[in-house]
CSV table of C-alpha atoms in Angstrom, one decimal:
chain,number,residue,atom,x,y,z
A,169,MET,CA,-40.9,-67.4,-10.5
A,170,ALA,CA,-38.0,-69.8,-10.1
A,171,GLY,CA,-37.7,-70.4,-13.8
A,172,MET,CA,-37.2,-66.7,-14.5
A,173,GLY,CA,-33.7,-66.5,-13.0
A,174,ASP,CA,-32.2,-64.9,-9.8
A,175,GLY,CA,-32.5,-61.2,-11.1
A,176,TYR,CA,-35.0,-58.7,-9.9
A,177,VAL,CA,-38.4,-58.7,-11.7
A,178,GLY,CA,-40.7,-55.7,-11.3
A,179,THR,CA,-43.3,-53.8,-13.1
A,180,ALA,CA,-42.9,-51.4,-16.0
A,181,GLN,CA,-43.2,-48.5,-13.7
A,182,ASP,CA,-40.3,-49.8,-11.5
A,183,ALA,CA,-38.1,-50.1,-14.6
A,184,VAL,CA,-39.0,-46.5,-15.6
A,185,ARG,CA,-38.1,-45.3,-12.2
A,186,ILE,CA,-34.8,-47.1,-12.1
A,187,ARG,CA,-33.7,-45.7,-15.5
A,188,ARG,CA,-34.8,-42.2,-14.4
A,189,LEU,CA,-32.7,-42.4,-11.2
A,190,GLU,CA,-29.7,-43.6,-13.1
A,191,LYS,CA,-29.9,-40.6,-15.5
A,192,GLN,CA,-30.2,-38.2,-12.5
A,193,ARG,CA,-27.2,-39.8,-10.8
A,194,GLU,CA,-25.1,-39.5,-14.0
A,195,VAL,CA,-26.1,-35.8,-14.2
A,196,GLU,CA,-25.0,-35.2,-10.6
A,197,ARG,CA,-21.7,-36.9,-11.2
A,198,ARG,CA,-21.0,-34.6,-14.2
A,199,LYS,CA,-21.8,-31.6,-12.1
A,200,ILE,CA,-19.3,-32.6,-9.4
A,201,GLN,CA,-16.6,-33.3,-12.0
A,202,GLU,CA,-17.2,-29.9,-13.6
A,203,LEU,CA,-17.0,-28.1,-10.2
A,204,LYS,CA,-13.7,-29.9,-9.4
A,205,ASN,CA,-12.2,-28.9,-12.7
A,206,LYS,CA,-13.2,-25.3,-12.3
A,207,THR,CA,-11.9,-25.2,-8.7
A,208,ALA,CA,-8.6,-26.4,-10.0
A,209,SER,CA,-8.5,-23.8,-12.7
A,210,VAL,CA,-9.3,-21.0,-10.1
A,211,GLY,CA,-6.6,-22.3,-7.9
A,212,GLY,CA,-4.1,-22.0,-10.7
A,213,GLN,CA,-5.1,-18.4,-11.4
A,214,THR,CA,-4.5,-17.4,-7.8
A,215,GLY,CA,-0.8,-17.8,-8.3
A,216,LEU,CA,-0.9,-15.7,-11.4
A,217,LEU,CA,-2.8,-12.9,-9.7
A,218,GLN,CA,-0.3,-12.8,-6.8
A,219,PHE,CA,2.9,-13.5,-8.5
A,220,GLY,CA,2.2,-12.2,-12.1
A,221,SER,CA,4.7,-10.2,-14.0
A,222,GLY,CA,2.4,-7.1,-13.8
A,223,THR,CA,2.4,-6.9,-10.0
A,224,SER,CA,5.9,-5.4,-9.8
A,225,GLU,CA,5.1,-2.8,-12.5
A,226,VAL,CA,1.9,-1.8,-10.7
A,227,LEU,CA,3.8,-1.6,-7.4
A,228,GLU,CA,6.5,0.6,-8.9
A,229,THR,CA,4.0,2.9,-10.6
A,230,ALA,CA,1.9,3.4,-7.4
A,231,PHE,CA,5.1,4.0,-5.4
A,232,LYS,CA,6.3,6.7,-7.7
A,233,LYS,CA,3.0,8.5,-7.4
A,234,GLU,CA,3.0,8.4,-3.6
A,235,THR,CA,6.7,9.3,-3.2
A,236,VAL,CA,7.5,12.9,-4.2
A,237,GLY,CA,10.6,14.7,-3.1
A,238,LEU,CA,12.9,13.8,-0.3
A,239,VAL,CA,11.5,11.5,2.4
A,240,THR,CA,13.0,9.9,5.6
A,241,ARG,CA,14.0,6.3,5.7
A,242,GLU,CA,11.0,5.3,7.9
A,243,GLU,CA,8.5,7.1,5.5
A,244,TYR,CA,10.2,5.4,2.5
A,245,VAL,CA,9.9,1.9,3.9
A,246,GLU,CA,6.3,2.4,5.3
A,247,LYS,CA,5.0,3.8,2.0
A,248,ARG,CA,6.5,0.9,0.1
A,249,VAL,CA,5.1,-1.8,2.4
A,250,ASN,CA,1.6,-0.1,2.6
A,251,ILE,CA,1.3,0.1,-1.2
A,252,ARG,CA,2.4,-3.6,-1.6
A,253,ASN,CA,-0.2,-4.7,1.0
A,254,LYS,CA,-2.9,-2.6,-0.7
A,255,ILE,CA,-2.3,-4.2,-4.1
A,256,GLU,CA,-2.3,-7.7,-2.6
A,257,GLU,CA,-5.6,-7.1,-0.8
A,258,GLU,CA,-7.1,-5.8,-4.1
A,259,GLU,CA,-6.0,-9.0,-5.9
A,260,LYS,CA,-7.5,-11.2,-3.1
A,261,GLU,CA,-10.8,-9.3,-3.3
A,262,LYS,CA,-10.9,-9.8,-7.1
A,263,LEU,CA,-10.3,-13.6,-6.7
A,264,GLN,CA,-13.0,-13.9,-3.9
A,265,LYS,CA,-15.5,-12.0,-6.1
A,266,LEU,CA,-14.8,-14.3,-9.0
A,267,GLN,CA,-15.3,-17.4,-6.9
A,268,GLN,CA,-18.6,-16.1,-5.5
A,269,GLU,CA,-19.9,-15.3,-9.0
A,270,GLU,CA,-19.1,-18.8,-10.2
A,271,GLU,CA,-20.8,-20.3,-7.2
A,272,GLU,CA,-23.9,-18.3,-7.8
A,273,LEU,CA,-23.9,-19.4,-11.5
A,274,HIS,CA,-23.7,-23.0,-10.5
A,275,LEU,CA,-26.6,-22.7,-8.1
A,276,GLN,CA,-28.8,-21.0,-10.8
A,277,LYS,CA,-28.0,-23.9,-13.2
A,278,ARG,CA,-29.0,-26.5,-10.6
A,279,LYS,CA,-32.3,-24.8,-9.9
A,280,LYS,CA,-33.1,-24.6,-13.6
A,281,ARG,CA,-32.3,-28.3,-14.1
A,282,ARG,CA,-34.4,-29.3,-11.1
A,283,VAL,CA,-37.4,-27.5,-12.5
A,284,LYS,CA,-37.0,-29.1,-16.0
A,285,GLY,CA,-36.6,-32.6,-14.4
A,286,THR,CA,-39.9,-32.4,-12.6
A,287,SER,CA,-41.9,-31.7,-15.9
A,288,ARG,CA,-39.9,-34.0,-18.2
A,289,LEU,CA,-42.0,-37.2,-17.7
A,290,SER,CA,-45.7,-37.7,-17.3
A,291,PHE,CA,-46.6,-41.0,-15.7
A,292,ALA,CA,-49.0,-42.0,-12.9
A,293,ASP,CA,-49.3,-39.7,-9.9
A,294,GLU,CA,-47.9,-42.2,-7.5
A,295,VAL,CA,-44.7,-42.7,-9.6
A,296,ASP,CA,-44.2,-38.9,-9.9
A,297,ASP,CA,-44.7,-38.4,-6.2
A,298,GLY,CA,-42.2,-41.0,-5.2
A,299,SER,CA,-39.6,-39.9,-7.8
A,300,ASP,CA,-39.9,-36.3,-6.9
A,301,GLU,CA,-39.2,-37.0,-3.3
A,302,GLU,CA,-36.1,-39.1,-4.2
A,303,VAL,CA,-34.9,-36.4,-6.6
A,304,ALA,CA,-35.2,-33.7,-3.9
A,305,VAL,CA,-33.4,-35.9,-1.4
A,306,ASN,CA,-30.6,-36.8,-3.8
A,307,SER,CA,-30.1,-33.3,-5.0
A,308,ASP,CA,-29.9,-31.9,-1.5
A,309,GLN,CA,-27.4,-34.5,-0.5
A,310,GLY,CA,-25.4,-33.8,-3.7
A,311,GLU,CA,-25.4,-30.0,-3.0
A,312,ASP,CA,-24.2,-30.7,0.6
A,313,LYS,CA,-21.4,-32.9,-0.6
A,314,ILE,CA,-20.4,-30.3,-3.2
A,315,ARG,CA,-20.3,-27.5,-0.7
A,316,HIS,CA,-18.3,-29.5,1.9
A,317,GLY,CA,-16.0,-30.9,-0.8
A,318,LYS,CA,-15.3,-27.6,-2.5
A,319,PHE,CA,-14.6,-25.4,0.4
A,320,GLY,CA,-12.7,-26.8,3.4
A,321,LYS,CA,-12.2,-23.3,4.8
A,322,ASP,CA,-14.1,-20.0,4.4
A,323,PRO,CA,-12.0,-17.8,2.1
A,324,THR,CA,-13.7,-14.6,3.3
A,325,VAL,CA,-12.3,-14.9,6.8
A,326,GLU,CA,-9.6,-12.4,7.7
A,327,THR,CA,-6.4,-14.3,8.5
A,328,SER,CA,-3.7,-11.6,8.2
A,329,PHE,CA,-3.5,-11.3,12.0
A,330,LEU,CA,-2.5,-15.0,12.4
A,331,PRO,CA,1.3,-15.8,12.7
A,332,ASP,CA,2.9,-16.8,9.4
A,333,SER,CA,6.6,-17.5,9.5
A,334,GLU,CA,6.9,-17.5,5.7
A,335,ARG,CA,5.1,-14.2,5.3
A,336,GLU,CA,7.1,-12.6,8.1
A,337,ALA,CA,10.3,-13.7,6.5
A,338,GLU,CA,9.3,-12.2,3.1
A,339,GLU,CA,8.4,-8.9,4.8
A,340,GLN,CA,11.7,-8.8,6.7
A,341,ALA,CA,13.6,-9.5,3.5
A,342,GLU,CA,11.6,-6.8,1.7
A,343,ARG,CA,12.3,-4.3,4.5
A,344,GLU,CA,16.0,-5.1,4.4
A,345,ARG,CA,16.1,-4.6,0.6
A,346,LEU,CA,14.3,-1.2,0.9
A,347,ARG,CA,16.6,-0.1,3.7
A,348,LYS,CA,19.7,-0.8,1.6
A,349,GLN,CA,18.1,0.9,-1.4
A,350,TRP,CA,17.2,4.0,0.7
A,351,PHE,CA,20.8,4.3,2.0
A,352,ARG,CA,22.1,4.1,-1.6
A,353,GLU,CA,19.8,6.8,-2.7
A,354,GLN,CA,20.6,9.1,0.3
A,355,GLU,CA,24.3,8.6,-0.4
A,356,LEU,CA,23.8,9.8,-4.0
A,357,ILE,CA,21.9,12.8,-2.7
A,358,ARG,CA,24.7,13.7,-0.2
A,359,ASN,CA,27.3,13.6,-3.1
A,360,GLU,CA,25.3,16.0,-5.2
A,361,PRO,CA,26.8,19.6,-5.4
A,362,LEU,CA,24.9,22.2,-3.4
A,363,GLU,CA,25.1,25.9,-4.1
A,364,ILE,CA,24.8,28.1,-1.0
A,365,THR,CA,24.4,31.9,-1.0
A,366,TYR,CA,25.9,33.6,2.0
A,367,SER,CA,27.6,36.8,3.1
A,368,TYR,CA,30.2,37.8,5.6
A,369,TRP,CA,28.5,39.8,8.4
A,370,ASP,CA,30.1,42.4,10.7
A,371,GLY,CA,27.1,44.7,11.1
A,372,ALA,CA,26.7,45.0,7.3
A,373,GLY,CA,26.6,42.4,4.6
A,374,HIS,CA,29.6,41.7,2.4
A,375,ARG,CA,29.3,39.4,-0.6
A,376,ARG,CA,32.7,40.1,-2.0
A,377,VAL,CA,36.0,38.4,-1.1
A,378,ILE,CA,36.9,39.2,2.5
A,379,GLN,CA,40.6,39.1,3.6
A,380,GLU,CA,39.8,39.4,7.3
A,381,ILE,CA,38.7,35.8,7.9
A,382,ARG,CA,41.6,34.1,6.0
A,383,THR,CA,43.4,33.3,9.3
A,384,THR,CA,40.2,32.6,11.3
A,385,SER,CA,39.6,29.0,12.3
A,386,VAL,CA,36.2,27.2,11.8
A,387,GLU,CA,35.6,27.1,15.5
A,388,ASN,CA,35.6,30.9,15.6
A,389,LEU,CA,32.9,31.3,12.9
A,390,LEU,CA,29.1,31.0,13.2
A,391,TYR,CA,26.7,30.3,10.4
A,392,VAL,CA,23.3,32.1,10.8
A,393,LYS,CA,20.3,31.2,8.6
A,394,GLU,CA,16.9,32.7,9.1
A,395,ASP,CA,17.8,34.2,12.5
A,396,LEU,CA,19.0,30.8,13.8
A,397,ILE,CA,22.6,29.9,14.6
A,398,ILE,CA,23.3,26.5,13.1
A,399,PRO,CA,25.6,24.4,15.2
A,400,HIS,CA,28.5,22.6,13.4
A,401,GLN,CA,27.2,19.1,14.1
A,402,HIS,CA,24.1,19.7,11.9
A,403,SER,CA,24.6,19.1,8.1
A,404,PHE,CA,22.8,20.8,5.2
A,405,TYR,CA,21.5,17.3,4.2
A,406,GLU,CA,19.8,17.1,7.6
A,407,LEU,CA,18.1,20.4,7.2
A,408,ILE,CA,16.9,19.5,3.7
A,409,VAL,CA,15.5,16.1,4.6
A,410,ASN,CA,13.7,17.3,7.7
A,411,LYS,CA,12.4,20.5,5.9
A,412,ALA,CA,13.6,22.5,8.9
A,413,ARG,CA,12.0,25.9,9.5
A,414,GLY,CA,13.6,29.0,10.9
A,415,LYS,CA,12.2,32.1,12.5
A,416,SER,CA,12.1,34.2,9.3
A,417,GLY,CA,12.0,31.5,6.6
A,418,PRO,CA,12.8,27.9,5.6
A,419,LEU,CA,16.2,26.4,6.5
A,420,PHE,CA,16.3,24.0,3.5
A,421,HIS,CA,16.4,26.7,0.8
A,422,PHE,CA,20.0,28.1,0.4
A,423,ASP,CA,19.3,30.6,-2.4
A,424,VAL,CA,17.8,34.0,-2.2
A,425,HIS,CA,14.3,34.7,-3.5
A,426,GLU,CA,11.3,36.9,-2.6
A,427,ASP,CA,7.7,36.0,-2.5
A,428,VAL,CA,6.2,38.0,-5.4
A,429,ARG,CA,2.4,37.8,-5.7
A,430,THR,CA,-0.1,39.6,-7.9
A,431,THR,CA,-2.8,39.5,-5.2
A,432,ALA,CA,-2.2,39.6,-1.4
A,433,ASP,CA,-3.6,36.7,0.5
A,434,ALA,CA,-3.0,36.6,4.2
A,435,THR,CA,-4.1,33.0,4.5
A,436,ILE,CA,-1.1,31.7,2.5
A,437,GLU,CA,2.3,31.7,4.2
A,438,LYS,CA,5.0,33.7,2.4
A,439,ASP,CA,7.8,31.7,0.7
A,440,GLU,CA,10.9,33.8,1.0
A,441,SER,CA,14.5,32.8,1.5
A,442,HIS,CA,17.3,35.0,2.8
A,443,ALA,CA,21.1,34.7,2.4
A,444,GLY,CA,22.9,33.0,5.3
A,445,LYS,CA,25.4,35.0,7.3
A,446,VAL,CA,29.0,34.0,8.3
A,447,VAL,CA,29.8,35.8,11.6
A,448,GLU,CA,32.9,35.8,13.8
A,449,ARG,CA,32.2,34.5,17.3
A,450,HIS,CA,33.8,37.4,19.1
A,451,TRP,CA,31.7,39.9,17.1
A,452,TYR,CA,28.5,38.1,18.0
A,453,GLU,CA,29.4,38.0,21.7
A,454,LYS,CA,30.1,41.7,21.6
A,455,ASN,CA,26.9,42.7,19.7
A,456,LYS,CA,24.3,40.1,20.6
A,457,HIS,CA,22.3,42.7,22.4
A,458,ILE,CA,21.9,44.8,19.2
A,459,PHE,CA,19.5,44.1,16.4
A,460,PRO,CA,19.6,41.8,14.3
A,461,ALA,CA,21.9,39.7,16.5
A,462,SER,CA,19.4,40.1,19.4
A,463,ARG,CA,17.0,38.0,17.4
A,464,TRP,CA,19.4,35.1,16.8
A,465,GLU,CA,18.9,31.9,18.7
A,466,ILE,CA,20.6,28.5,18.7
A,467,TYR,CA,18.9,26.0,16.3
A,468,ASP,CA,16.9,23.3,18.1
A,469,PRO,CA,15.5,20.5,15.9
A,470,THR,CA,12.8,19.7,18.5
A,471,ARG,CA,11.4,23.2,18.4
A,472,LYS,CA,8.8,24.0,15.7
A,473,TRP,CA,8.3,27.5,14.3
A,474,GLU,CA,4.6,27.7,13.2
A,475,ARG,CA,4.9,31.1,11.5
A,476,TYR,CA,7.7,33.3,10.1
A,477,THR,CA,8.5,36.7,11.5
A,478,ILE,CA,10.9,39.4,10.3
A,479,HIS,CA,10.9,41.9,13.3
A,480,GLY,CA,10.5,41.4,17.0
A,481,ASP,CA,10.3,37.9,18.6
């Protein structure tokens, strides 16, 4: 034995087993490398999903569909942030689903290769038994290493409730940008011309030019709309944005129109708008016990009128 050198000398079966294990280890190394490459590629796609050029377009489209007509500043900012969060959550769900599909595909491939490896060679029973046990142990260890090496954290765990200074700073910047945008848009709305239909009222309506109120100051005039006296501190813009309701009709429509229907339906509220009235204060104080002045009340933004009435209370 000394003349044969210092190397290991075994039987032919041992040599076969060694070559077989070397091939299996080489296969496992390739699997690990493939998983690392695919993990890196998925990580690169995450940035594209979150910060791709199409995200802003989708956000603007969804926001236009949700925002119709005039809205308050709080509703404007809330809808914008909610839509953005919803789109980001959908993108995260797509990424998680893609990662799960790839993981399932890798597991299926490992199972197929393991089944093929057990029936590839046909030597003595004792060789097969020993090699099968070693293959099972090595494959299990390899899978454990892959799992622990690929995922340091569980990507399915909800982490939005955790404090994140960077995310909070981005949200604050987005809110500030939306706030400024909302103020710009509201300023444009305020500067738009508004046509108002009204009549001078002294017990009867006058829509022609009246000479009597030429010398009357603003403090001595009242504006009455839908049986409500509108105080001077309230603007038309405020009535429109809040969609204020009066006793006999909406306060945010300043034209005159009737609700004409082909079929009567008591379940649907009438949509009628009446001309506003400009009244002198001394006339109102003198005749406020007589209809229609007896129905007039001071406008209160906190009071809600659930239904419209024409006569009575």
